[in-house]
CSV table of C-alpha atoms in Angstrom, one decimal:
chain,number,residue,atom,x,y,z
A,247,MET,CA,-18.7,-9.1,22.1
A,248,GLY,CA,-17.8,-6.7,19.3
A,249,ALA,CA,-15.6,-3.6,19.3
A,250,ASP,CA,-13.0,-1.8,17.3
A,251,GLU,CA,-9.5,-2.9,18.0
A,252,ILE,CA,-7.0,0.1,17.6
A,253,GLU,CA,-3.4,-1.0,17.5
A,254,LEU,CA,0.0,-0.4,15.9
A,255,LYS,CA,2.1,-3.4,14.9
A,256,PHE,CA,5.8,-3.3,14.2
A,257,LEU,CA,8.3,-5.8,12.9
A,258,CYS,CA,11.4,-5.9,15.1
A,259,GLU,CA,14.5,-8.1,15.7
A,260,PRO,CA,14.7,-10.7,18.5
A,261,GLN,CA,18.0,-9.1,19.8
A,262,ASP,CA,16.1,-5.9,20.4
A,263,VAL,CA,13.3,-7.3,22.6
A,264,THR,CA,15.1,-6.8,25.9
A,265,ALA,CA,16.0,-3.2,25.1
A,266,LEU,CA,12.4,-2.4,23.9
A,267,LEU,CA,10.9,-3.8,27.1
A,268,ALA,CA,13.4,-1.7,29.2
A,269,ALA,CA,12.5,1.4,27.3
A,270,ALA,CA,8.7,1.0,27.7
A,271,PRO,CA,6.9,2.5,30.7
A,272,PRO,CA,6.5,0.2,33.7
A,273,GLY,CA,3.2,-1.5,34.3
A,274,LEU,CA,1.4,-4.8,35.0
A,275,GLU,CA,3.4,-7.6,33.4
A,276,GLU,CA,2.4,-11.0,32.2
A,277,THR,CA,3.9,-13.8,30.0
A,278,LYS,CA,1.5,-15.8,28.0
A,279,HIS,CA,1.8,-18.8,25.6
A,280,PHE,CA,-0.7,-18.9,22.8
A,281,THR,CA,-1.6,-21.5,20.2
A,282,ALA,CA,-4.1,-20.2,17.6
A,283,VAL,CA,-5.6,-22.1,14.7
A,284,TYR,CA,-6.9,-20.0,11.9
A,285,PHE,CA,-9.8,-21.1,9.7
A,286,ASP,CA,-11.0,-20.3,6.1
A,287,THR,CA,-13.1,-21.9,3.4
A,288,PRO,CA,-11.3,-23.9,0.7
A,289,ASP,CA,-11.7,-21.0,-1.8
A,290,GLY,CA,-10.3,-18.4,0.7
A,291,HIS,CA,-13.6,-16.5,1.2
A,292,LEU,CA,-12.5,-14.9,4.5
A,293,GLN,CA,-9.1,-13.9,3.2
A,294,ALA,CA,-10.7,-12.2,0.1
A,295,ALA,CA,-13.1,-10.3,2.4
A,296,HIS,CA,-10.2,-9.2,4.7
A,297,VAL,CA,-11.7,-11.2,7.6
A,298,SER,CA,-9.8,-13.6,9.9
A,299,LEU,CA,-11.3,-16.3,12.1
A,300,ARG,CA,-9.3,-18.1,14.8
A,301,LEU,CA,-9.6,-20.3,17.8
A,302,ARG,CA,-6.9,-19.5,20.3
A,303,GLU,CA,-5.9,-21.5,23.4
A,304,SER,CA,-4.0,-20.3,26.4
A,305,ASN,CA,-3.7,-22.0,29.8
A,306,GLY,CA,-6.6,-24.3,28.9
A,307,LYS,CA,-9.0,-21.4,28.0
A,308,ARG,CA,-10.2,-21.1,24.4
A,309,VAL,CA,-11.4,-17.9,22.7
A,310,GLN,CA,-12.9,-17.6,19.3
A,311,THR,CA,-12.1,-14.3,17.5
A,312,LEU,CA,-13.3,-12.8,14.2
A,313,LYS,CA,-11.6,-9.7,12.9
A,314,ARG,CA,-12.6,-7.6,10.0
A,315,GLY,CA,-10.5,-5.0,8.1
A,316,ASP,CA,-6.8,-4.1,7.9
A,317,GLY,CA,-4.5,-1.5,9.5
A,318,PHE,CA,-4.9,0.8,12.4
A,319,ALA,CA,-8.6,0.1,13.4
A,320,ARG,CA,-10.3,-3.2,12.9
A,321,GLU,CA,-13.6,-4.6,13.9
A,322,GLU,CA,-13.2,-7.4,16.5
A,323,HIS,CA,-15.6,-10.0,17.9
A,324,GLU,CA,-14.7,-12.5,20.6
A,325,ALA,CA,-16.5,-15.3,22.4
A,326,LYS,CA,-15.4,-18.0,24.8
A,327,VAL,CA,-15.8,-21.6,23.6
A,328,ALA,CA,-15.8,-24.8,25.6
A,329,GLY,CA,-14.0,-27.1,23.3
A,330,ASP,CA,-11.7,-27.1,20.3
A,331,THR,CA,-14.6,-26.7,17.7
A,332,LEU,CA,-15.7,-23.4,16.2
A,333,ASN,CA,-19.0,-21.9,17.4
A,334,LEU,CA,-20.7,-21.4,14.0
A,335,THR,CA,-23.7,-19.7,15.6
A,336,MET,CA,-21.5,-16.7,16.6
A,337,PRO,CA,-23.4,-13.7,15.1
A,338,ALA,CA,-20.3,-12.2,13.5
A,339,VAL,CA,-19.5,-15.6,11.8
A,340,ARG,CA,-23.1,-15.8,10.6
A,341,THR,CA,-22.8,-12.3,9.1
A,342,ALA,CA,-19.5,-13.1,7.4
A,343,LEU,CA,-20.4,-16.5,5.9
A,344,LYS,CA,-23.4,-18.2,4.3
A,345,PRO,CA,-24.5,-21.5,5.8
A,346,ALA,CA,-22.7,-23.6,3.2
A,347,GLN,CA,-19.5,-21.6,3.7
A,348,ARG,CA,-19.7,-22.0,7.5
A,349,LYS,CA,-19.9,-25.8,7.1
A,350,ALA,CA,-16.9,-25.7,4.7
A,351,LEU,CA,-14.5,-24.0,7.2
A,352,GLU,CA,-11.3,-25.8,7.8
A,353,PRO,CA,-8.0,-25.1,9.6
A,354,VAL,CA,-5.5,-23.4,7.3
A,355,PHE,CA,-2.5,-22.5,9.5
A,356,THR,CA,-1.4,-22.4,13.2
A,357,VAL,CA,0.3,-19.6,15.1
A,358,ARG,CA,2.4,-20.4,18.3
A,359,VAL,CA,3.5,-17.4,20.3
A,360,THR,CA,5.2,-16.5,23.5
A,361,ARG,CA,3.9,-13.0,24.5
A,362,GLN,CA,5.6,-10.7,26.9
A,363,GLN,CA,2.7,-8.3,27.8
A,364,ARG,CA,2.6,-5.1,29.8
A,365,THR,CA,-0.3,-2.8,30.5
A,366,PHE,CA,0.3,0.8,31.6
A,367,THR,CA,-0.9,4.4,31.4
A,368,TYR,CA,0.9,6.7,29.0
A,369,ALA,CA,0.0,10.2,28.0
A,370,GLY,CA,-3.4,9.7,29.7
A,371,ALA,CA,-4.2,6.6,27.7
A,372,GLN,CA,-4.3,3.0,28.8
A,373,ILE,CA,-2.0,0.9,26.5
A,374,GLU,CA,-1.2,-2.7,26.2
A,375,LEU,CA,2.2,-3.5,24.9
A,376,ALA,CA,2.9,-7.0,23.6
A,377,LEU,CA,6.1,-8.5,22.3
A,378,ASP,CA,5.3,-11.6,20.4
A,379,GLN,CA,7.9,-14.3,19.4
A,380,GLY,CA,7.1,-17.5,17.8
A,381,ASP,CA,6.2,-19.0,14.5
A,382,ILE,CA,3.5,-19.7,11.9
A,383,THR,CA,3.2,-23.2,10.4
A,384,THR,CA,1.1,-24.6,7.5
A,385,GLY,CA,1.8,-28.0,6.1
A,386,ASP,CA,5.6,-28.2,5.9
A,387,LYS,CA,6.1,-24.4,5.8
A,388,ARG,CA,7.2,-22.3,8.7
A,389,SER,CA,8.0,-18.6,9.2
A,390,ILE,CA,9.4,-16.9,12.3
A,391,LEU,CA,7.5,-14.1,14.2
A,392,CYS,CA,9.0,-11.2,16.1
A,393,GLU,CA,6.6,-8.3,16.5
A,394,LEU,CA,5.8,-5.4,18.8
A,395,GLU,CA,2.1,-4.5,19.2
A,396,LEU,CA,0.7,-1.4,20.9
A,397,GLU,CA,-3.0,-1.7,21.5
A,398,LEU,CA,-5.1,1.2,22.8
A,399,LYS,CA,-7.4,0.1,25.6
A,400,SER,CA,-8.8,3.6,26.4
A,401,GLY,CA,-7.8,7.2,25.7
A,402,ASP,CA,-6.5,9.2,22.8
A,403,PRO,CA,-5.1,7.2,19.8
A,404,ALA,CA,-2.4,9.9,19.5
A,405,ALA,CA,-0.8,8.3,22.6
A,406,LEU,CA,0.0,5.2,20.6
A,407,PHE,CA,2.0,7.2,18.1
A,408,ALA,CA,3.8,9.2,20.8
A,409,LEU,CA,4.9,5.9,22.5
A,410,ALA,CA,6.0,4.4,19.1
A,411,ARG,CA,8.2,7.5,18.5
A,412,GLN,CA,9.8,7.0,22.0
A,413,LEU,CA,10.4,3.3,21.4
A,414,SER,CA,11.8,3.7,17.9
A,415,VAL,CA,14.7,5.6,19.4
A,416,THR,CA,15.8,2.4,21.1
A,417,ALA,CA,15.6,0.0,18.2
A,418,PRO,CA,14.5,-0.1,14.5
A,419,LEU,CA,10.7,-0.6,14.3
A,420,TYR,CA,9.1,-1.1,10.9
A,421,LEU,CA,5.4,-0.3,10.9
A,422,SER,CA,3.4,-3.3,9.5
A,423,PHE,CA,-0.2,-3.5,8.5
A,424,ASP,CA,-0.2,-7.3,8.0
A,425,GLY,CA,-1.7,-9.2,11.0
A,426,LYS,CA,-0.9,-12.8,11.8
A,427,ALA,CA,-3.8,-13.9,9.7
A,428,SER,CA,-2.5,-12.1,6.6
A,429,GLN,CA,1.0,-13.5,7.2
A,430,GLY,CA,-0.3,-17.0,7.6
A,431,GLN,CA,-2.4,-16.8,4.4
A,432,ALA,CA,0.7,-15.6,2.5
A,433,LEU,CA,2.8,-18.4,3.9
A,434,ARG,CA,0.2,-20.9,2.9
A,435,ALA,CA,0.1,-19.5,-0.6
A,436,GLY,CA,3.8,-19.0,-0.9
A,437,THR,CA,3.4,-15.3,-1.5
A,438,GLU,CA,4.9,-13.9,1.7
A,439,ARG,CA,7.7,-12.1,-0.1
A,440,GLU,CA,5.8,-11.2,-3.3
A,441,PRO,CA,5.3,-7.5,-4.3
A,442,ARG,CA,2.1,-6.0,-2.9
A,443,ARG,CA,-0.1,-4.7,-5.7
A,444,HIS,CA,-2.7,-1.9,-5.5
A,445,ASP,CA,-5.9,-3.1,-3.8
A,446,LYS,CA,-9.0,-1.1,-4.6
A,447,ALA,CA,-10.0,1.2,-1.7
A,448,PRO,CA,-13.4,0.0,-0.4
A,449,LEU,CA,-15.1,3.4,-0.3
A,450,ARG,CA,-18.5,3.5,1.4
A,451,ARG,CA,-21.4,5.0,-0.5
A,452,GLY,CA,-22.9,7.7,1.7
A,453,GLY,CA,-19.6,8.2,3.4
A,454,THR,CA,-17.8,11.5,4.0
A,455,ALA,CA,-14.8,13.0,2.1
A,456,GLY,CA,-12.7,12.6,5.2
A,457,GLU,CA,-13.5,8.9,5.4
A,458,ALA,CA,-12.8,8.5,1.7
A,459,PHE,CA,-9.4,10.0,2.1
A,460,GLN,CA,-8.5,7.9,5.0
A,461,THR,CA,-9.5,4.7,3.2
A,462,ILE,CA,-7.4,5.6,0.1
A,463,ALA,CA,-4.4,6.7,2.2
A,464,ARG,CA,-4.5,3.5,4.3
A,465,ASN,CA,-4.5,1.4,1.2
A,466,ALA,CA,-1.4,3.2,-0.1
A,467,LEU,CA,0.4,3.0,3.2
A,468,VAL,CA,-0.2,-0.8,3.4
A,469,GLN,CA,1.3,-1.1,-0.1
A,470,ILE,CA,4.3,1.1,0.8
A,471,ALA,CA,5.1,-0.8,4.0
A,472,ALA,CA,4.7,-4.3,2.4
A,473,ASN,CA,6.9,-3.5,-0.6
A,474,GLY,CA,9.5,-1.9,1.6
A,475,LEU,CA,9.8,-5.2,3.4
A,476,VAL,CA,10.3,-7.1,0.2
A,477,LEU,CA,13.0,-4.7,-1.0
A,478,ARG,CA,14.9,-4.9,2.3
A,479,GLU,CA,15.3,-8.6,1.8
A,480,ALA,CA,16.0,-8.9,-2.0
A,481,GLU,CA,16.1,-6.9,-5.2
A,482,SER,CA,12.8,-6.9,-6.9
A,483,GLN,CA,11.9,-4.8,-10.0
A,484,ASP,CA,8.2,-5.4,-9.4
A,485,ALA,CA,8.3,-4.5,-5.7
A,486,LEU,CA,10.2,-1.3,-6.5
A,487,HIS,CA,7.6,-0.4,-9.2
A,488,GLN,CA,4.7,-1.1,-6.8
A,489,LEU,CA,6.3,0.9,-4.0
A,490,ARG,CA,6.8,3.9,-6.4
A,491,VAL,CA,3.2,3.6,-7.6
A,492,ALA,CA,1.9,3.5,-4.0
A,493,VAL,CA,3.8,6.7,-3.1
A,494,ARG,CA,2.5,8.4,-6.2
A,495,ARG,CA,-1.0,7.4,-5.5
A,496,LEU,CA,-0.7,8.8,-1.9
A,497,ARG,CA,0.8,12.0,-3.1
A,498,SER,CA,-1.9,12.4,-5.7
A,499,ALA,CA,-4.6,11.7,-3.1
A,500,MET,CA,-3.2,14.4,-0.8
A,501,SER,CA,-3.3,16.8,-3.8
A,502,THR,CA,-6.8,15.8,-4.8
A,503,PHE,CA,-8.1,16.1,-1.3
A,504,LYS,CA,-6.2,19.3,-0.6
A,505,ALA,CA,-9.3,21.3,0.4
A,506,VAL,CA,-10.1,18.5,3.0
A,507,VAL,CA,-6.7,17.6,4.5
A,508,ASP,CA,-4.8,20.9,4.4
A,509,ASP,CA,-3.1,21.4,7.7
A,510,PRO,CA,0.4,22.3,9.0
A,511,ARG,CA,1.7,18.8,8.5
A,512,VAL,CA,0.9,18.3,4.8
A,513,ALA,CA,3.9,20.1,3.3
A,514,ASP,CA,6.5,18.2,5.3
A,515,LEU,CA,4.8,14.8,4.6
A,516,LYS,CA,4.6,15.5,0.9
A,517,ALA,CA,8.2,16.4,0.8
A,518,GLU,CA,9.2,13.1,2.5
A,519,LEU,CA,7.0,11.1,0.1
A,520,LYS,CA,8.7,13.0,-2.8
A,521,TRP,CA,12.1,11.9,-1.3
A,522,LEU,CA,11.0,8.3,-1.2
A,523,SER,CA,9.7,8.4,-4.8
A,524,GLY,CA,13.0,10.0,-5.9
A,525,ALA,CA,14.9,7.2,-4.2
A,526,CYS,CA,13.1,4.8,-6.6
A,527,ASP,CA,13.1,6.8,-9.8
A,528,GLU,CA,16.6,6.0,-11.1
A,529,ALA,CA,16.3,2.3,-10.5
A,530,ARG,CA,12.9,2.2,-12.2
A,531,ASP,CA,14.1,4.2,-15.2
A,532,LEU,CA,17.1,1.8,-15.6
A,533,ASP,CA,14.9,-1.3,-15.3
A,534,VAL,CA,12.8,-0.1,-18.2
A,535,PHE,CA,15.9,0.9,-20.2
A,536,ALA,CA,17.5,-2.4,-19.6
A,537,GLN,CA,14.4,-4.3,-20.8
A,538,ASP,CA,14.3,-2.1,-23.9
A,539,ASN,CA,18.0,-2.6,-24.6
A,540,LEU,CA,17.5,-6.4,-24.3
A,541,GLU,CA,14.6,-6.3,-26.7
A,542,ILE,CA,16.2,-4.0,-29.3
A,543,ALA,CA,19.9,-5.0,-29.1
A,544,GLY,CA,20.1,-8.2,-27.1
A,545,ASP,CA,22.2,-8.9,-24.0
A,546,ARG,CA,25.6,-8.9,-25.7
A,547,THR,CA,25.8,-5.3,-26.7
A,548,PRO,CA,28.6,-3.1,-25.4
A,549,LEU,CA,26.1,-1.2,-23.3
A,550,ALA,CA,24.8,-4.3,-21.4
A,551,PRO,CA,27.5,-4.4,-18.6
A,552,LYS,CA,27.3,-0.7,-18.0
A,553,ILE,CA,23.5,-0.9,-17.7
A,554,ALA,CA,23.8,-3.8,-15.3
A,555,ALA,CA,26.3,-1.9,-13.1
A,556,ALA,CA,24.1,1.2,-13.1
A,557,ARG,CA,21.0,-0.8,-12.2
A,558,ALA,CA,22.8,-2.6,-9.3
A,559,GLN,CA,23.9,0.8,-7.9
A,560,ALA,CA,20.4,2.3,-8.3
A,561,HIS,CA,18.7,-0.7,-6.6
A,562,ALA,CA,21.2,-0.6,-3.8
A,563,LYS,CA,20.2,3.1,-3.3
A,564,THR,CA,16.5,2.1,-3.1
A,565,ALA,CA,17.2,-0.7,-0.7
A,566,ALA,CA,19.2,1.6,1.6
A,567,ALA,CA,16.3,4.1,1.5
A,568,VAL,CA,13.6,1.6,2.6
A,569,ALA,CA,15.9,0.3,5.4
A,570,SER,CA,16.6,3.8,6.8
A,571,LYS,CA,15.2,5.6,9.8
A,572,ARG,CA,13.9,8.2,7.4
A,573,PHE,CA,11.7,5.6,5.8
A,574,ARG,CA,10.5,4.2,9.1
A,575,ASP,CA,9.7,7.7,10.3
A,576,LEU,CA,7.9,8.5,7.1
A,577,VAL,CA,5.5,5.6,7.3
A,578,LEU,CA,4.9,6.2,11.0
A,579,GLU,CA,4.3,9.9,10.8
A,580,THR,CA,2.2,9.7,7.7
A,581,THR,CA,0.0,7.0,9.4
A,582,ALA,CA,-0.2,9.2,12.5
A,583,TRP,CA,-1.4,12.1,10.4
A,584,VAL,CA,-3.9,10.1,8.5
A,585,GLU,CA,-5.4,8.6,11.7
A,586,THR,CA,-5.1,11.5,14.2
A,587,GLY,CA,-4.2,14.7,12.2
A,588,ALA,CA,-5.8,18.1,12.8
A,589,TRP,CA,-7.5,17.9,9.4
A,590,ARG,CA,-10.0,15.4,10.7
A,591,SER,CA,-11.8,18.0,12.7
A,592,GLY,CA,-12.3,20.4,9.8
A,593,ASP,CA,-15.7,21.1,8.4
A,594,ARG,CA,-14.7,20.0,4.9
A,595,ALA,CA,-13.9,16.5,6.1
A,596,GLY,CA,-17.6,16.0,6.7
A,597,ARG,CA,-18.7,16.7,3.2
A,598,SER,CA,-20.4,14.0,1.1
A,599,ALA,CA,-17.7,11.9,-0.5
A,600,ARG,CA,-19.7,11.4,-3.7
A,601,ASP,CA,-20.2,15.2,-4.2
A,602,PHE,CA,-16.6,15.9,-3.4
A,603,ALA,CA,-15.5,13.2,-5.9
A,604,ALA,CA,-17.5,14.5,-8.7
A,605,LYS,CA,-16.1,18.0,-8.4
A,606,ALA,CA,-12.5,16.7,-7.9
A,607,LEU,CA,-12.8,14.5,-11.0
A,608,ASP,CA,-14.1,17.4,-13.0
A,609,ARG,CA,-11.1,19.5,-12.1
A,610,ARG,CA,-8.7,16.7,-13.1
A,611,TRP,CA,-10.6,16.0,-16.3
A,612,LYS,CA,-10.6,19.7,-17.4
A,613,LYS,CA,-6.9,20.0,-16.7
A,614,LEU,CA,-6.1,17.0,-18.9
A,615,LEU,CA,-8.3,18.3,-21.7
A,616,LYS,CA,-6.4,21.6,-21.6
A,617,LEU,CA,-2.9,20.0,-21.5
A,618,GLY,CA,-3.6,17.2,-24.0
A,619,HIS,CA,-5.8,18.8,-26.6
A,620,ASP,CA,-3.0,18.6,-29.3
A,621,LEU,CA,-0.5,16.0,-28.1
A,622,ARG,CA,1.4,15.8,-31.5
A,623,SER,CA,2.4,19.4,-31.4
A,624,LEU,CA,3.9,19.2,-27.8
A,625,ASP,CA,7.5,18.7,-27.0
A,626,ASP,CA,8.7,15.9,-24.7
A,627,ALA,CA,8.3,18.1,-21.6
A,628,GLY,CA,4.7,19.1,-22.6
A,629,ARG,CA,3.7,15.5,-23.2
A,630,HIS,CA,5.2,14.5,-19.9
A,631,THR,CA,3.1,17.2,-18.2
A,632,ALA,CA,0.0,15.8,-20.0
A,633,ARG,CA,0.9,12.3,-18.9
A,634,ILE,CA,1.1,13.4,-15.3
A,635,ALA,CA,-2.3,14.9,-15.6
A,636,ALA,CA,-3.7,11.7,-17.1
A,637,LYS,CA,-2.1,9.7,-14.3
A,638,LYS,CA,-3.6,11.8,-11.6
A,639,LEU,CA,-7.0,11.6,-13.2
A,640,ARG,CA,-6.7,7.9,-13.4
A,641,TYR,CA,-5.7,7.5,-9.8
A,642,ALA,CA,-8.6,9.7,-8.7
A,643,ALA,CA,-11.0,7.8,-11.1
A,644,GLU,CA,-9.9,4.4,-9.8
A,645,ALA,CA,-10.2,5.6,-6.2
A,646,PHE,CA,-13.6,7.2,-6.5
A,647,ALA,CA,-15.1,4.5,-8.9
A,648,PRO,CA,-16.9,2.6,-6.1
A,649,LEU,CA,-19.0,5.7,-5.4
A,650,PHE,CA,-20.6,5.6,-8.9
A,651,THR,CA,-22.1,3.1,-11.3
A,652,ALA,CA,-19.6,0.3,-12.0
A,653,GLN,CA,-19.6,-0.4,-15.7
A,654,PRO,CA,-19.3,3.2,-17.1
A,655,GLY,CA,-16.4,3.7,-14.6
A,656,ARG,CA,-14.6,0.6,-15.9
A,657,ARG,CA,-14.9,1.7,-19.5
A,658,TYR,CA,-13.7,5.2,-18.8
A,659,ILE,CA,-10.7,4.0,-16.8
A,660,LYS,CA,-9.8,1.5,-19.5
A,661,LYS,CA,-9.6,4.4,-22.0
A,662,LEU,CA,-7.6,6.5,-19.6
A,663,LYS,CA,-5.1,3.7,-18.9
A,664,ALA,CA,-4.5,3.2,-22.6
A,665,LEU,CA,-3.7,6.9,-23.1
A,666,GLN,CA,-1.4,6.9,-20.0
A,667,ASP,CA,0.5,3.8,-21.2
A,668,THR,CA,1.1,5.3,-24.6
A,669,LEU,CA,2.3,8.6,-23.1
A,670,GLY,CA,4.4,6.5,-20.8
A,671,ASP,CA,6.1,4.8,-23.7
A,672,LEU,CA,6.9,8.2,-25.2
A,673,ASN,CA,8.3,9.4,-21.9
A,674,ASP,CA,10.4,6.3,-21.5
A,675,ALA,CA,11.9,7.1,-24.9
A,676,ALA,CA,12.8,10.6,-23.8
A,677,VAL,CA,14.4,9.2,-20.6
A,678,ALA,CA,16.3,6.6,-22.6
A,679,LYS,CA,18.1,9.4,-24.6
A,680,THR,CA,19.4,10.8,-21.3
A,681,LEU,CA,20.5,7.4,-20.1
A,682,VAL,CA,22.2,6.6,-23.4
A,683,ALA,CA,24.1,9.9,-23.2
A,684,ARG,CA,25.2,9.0,-19.7
A,685,LEU,CA,26.2,5.4,-20.2
A,686,ALA,CA,27.4,5.2,-23.8
A,687,THR,CA,30.5,7.4,-23.4
A,688,ASP,CA,32.6,5.3,-25.8
A,689,ASP,CA,30.0,3.1,-27.5
A,690,SER,CA,28.5,5.5,-30.0
A,691,ASP,CA,27.3,2.8,-32.4
A,692,ALA,CA,25.4,1.0,-29.7
A,693,ALA,CA,23.9,4.3,-28.6
A,694,ARG,CA,22.9,5.3,-32.1
A,695,ASP,CA,21.2,1.9,-32.6
A,696,LEU,CA,19.1,2.3,-29.5
A,697,ILE,CA,18.0,5.8,-30.2
A,698,SER,CA,17.2,5.0,-33.8
A,699,ALA,CA,15.1,2.0,-32.8
A,700,ARG,CA,13.2,4.2,-30.3
A,701,ASP,CA,12.8,7.1,-32.8
A,702,ALA,CA,11.3,4.7,-35.4
A,703,LYS,CA,8.4,3.9,-33.1
A,704,ARG,CA,7.7,7.6,-32.2
A,705,PRO,CA,5.4,8.6,-35.1
A,706,LYS,CA,3.1,5.6,-34.5
A,707,ALA,CA,3.0,6.2,-30.8
A,708,LEU,CA,2.2,9.9,-31.3
A,709,LYS,CA,-0.7,9.0,-33.7
A,710,THR,CA,-2.0,6.5,-31.2
A,711,ALA,CA,-1.9,8.9,-28.3
A,712,ALA,CA,-3.8,11.5,-30.3
A,713,ARG,CA,-6.5,9.0,-31.2
A,714,GLN,CA,-6.7,7.8,-27.5
A,715,MET,CA,-7.0,11.4,-26.3
A,716,LYS,CA,-9.8,12.1,-28.8
A,717,ALA,CA,-11.7,9.0,-27.6
A,718,LEU,CA,-11.3,10.1,-24.1
A,719,THR,CA,-12.5,13.6,-24.9
A,720,GLU,CA,-15.7,12.1,-26.5
A,721,ALA,CA,-16.4,9.7,-23.7
A,722,LYS,CA,-19.0,10.6,-21.2
A,723,PRO,CA,-17.4,11.2,-17.7
A,724,PHE,CA,-18.9,8.4,-15.5
A,725,TRP,CA,-19.2,10.8,-12.5
A,726,ARG,CA,-21.6,13.2,-14.3
């Protein structure tokens, strides 16, 4: 049996379970105990393909399930099995794995859960609410689970989001896109609290512009939610950087797809994303500045304690932001808009993704050429504007690359990244001057040394940027 599973998953705290159940609509209740064994090949083929395969036992009954995809809607295939051995003839398994890979499947982790389940009608939709508490084990490793799942059985998906808003008034609910399979694989690899890096959006050739935007936006939201979790638990320069990049990619996508996604919600959502990006900016600037200070002057300069204190304060500000209700609402409301927004019914959402991409990339390209034609004559603000244009072109190029021939796209993006990095170094130098003026109130010698070291690198960086811009100008756009 195959179907799309549509659900929202939230991280919650055990002490909030009773209150959440009390706040949910009444319905048919059941308590279940599950033990699920997840399988993969030794080289992690299923994990790499965003596929999970499990054998779950409850009350003596066993069900084999294969799920494909991440996030809000996933492909799901189920089949009852008689014993505790996988059915390798299941059509979905045969599609996902070659014969040798099927034979190589092995247990990789186990999930044990007590589920308090309730089924009811809400806003005209049939919804199954499940509160799962238990653990994941692999070898000698163990992690605790406490999750709320809202699964749509029938009706309008918008009802899931309406119910989530109602329940989030009762207790903090953090939207999560990582299923138990993803969590188990991360526990097994020891990466469960590592920063989430950008994952190339799997755009479908022949797809529509609306589908392309959803795919790109979903990827960014996964990255935002995952890095928010890391930052709520510990300070992490890399997670902060990855969160900031994800927010910028999403904002850029909303701008690139403006003609497709323009509806009454856009302005408010972009404003909230700008708030989240701003909550990360100071900490990121200070992280870069601290590293430069260490490389140029060492860790015993008079500025080092002041930089450390400023960094700690800025990182605390970011941690407070990702733990806030505002962050939780931002992720939920942006996801609701991506999945159920009014823009989805517009005529432009049905346009060819490839045709749309070519025109959008052309616009970004021409803007960069206009802003960056003479980088050496620009002031810091002008180069910063050109850098933003390069960054937006790169984000769009990386997102749309799967719609075009691979090798030319990789070469072009490599040139674009080199230019962006050089312009980024020049911008970091400009930001450093502002930070020096703020932090070095009584350490003029240390401040002067830092600025001088930065200024010494400036002529070479300007020459490099001009050369990279020329190379990019002469390169054939891969989308033409």
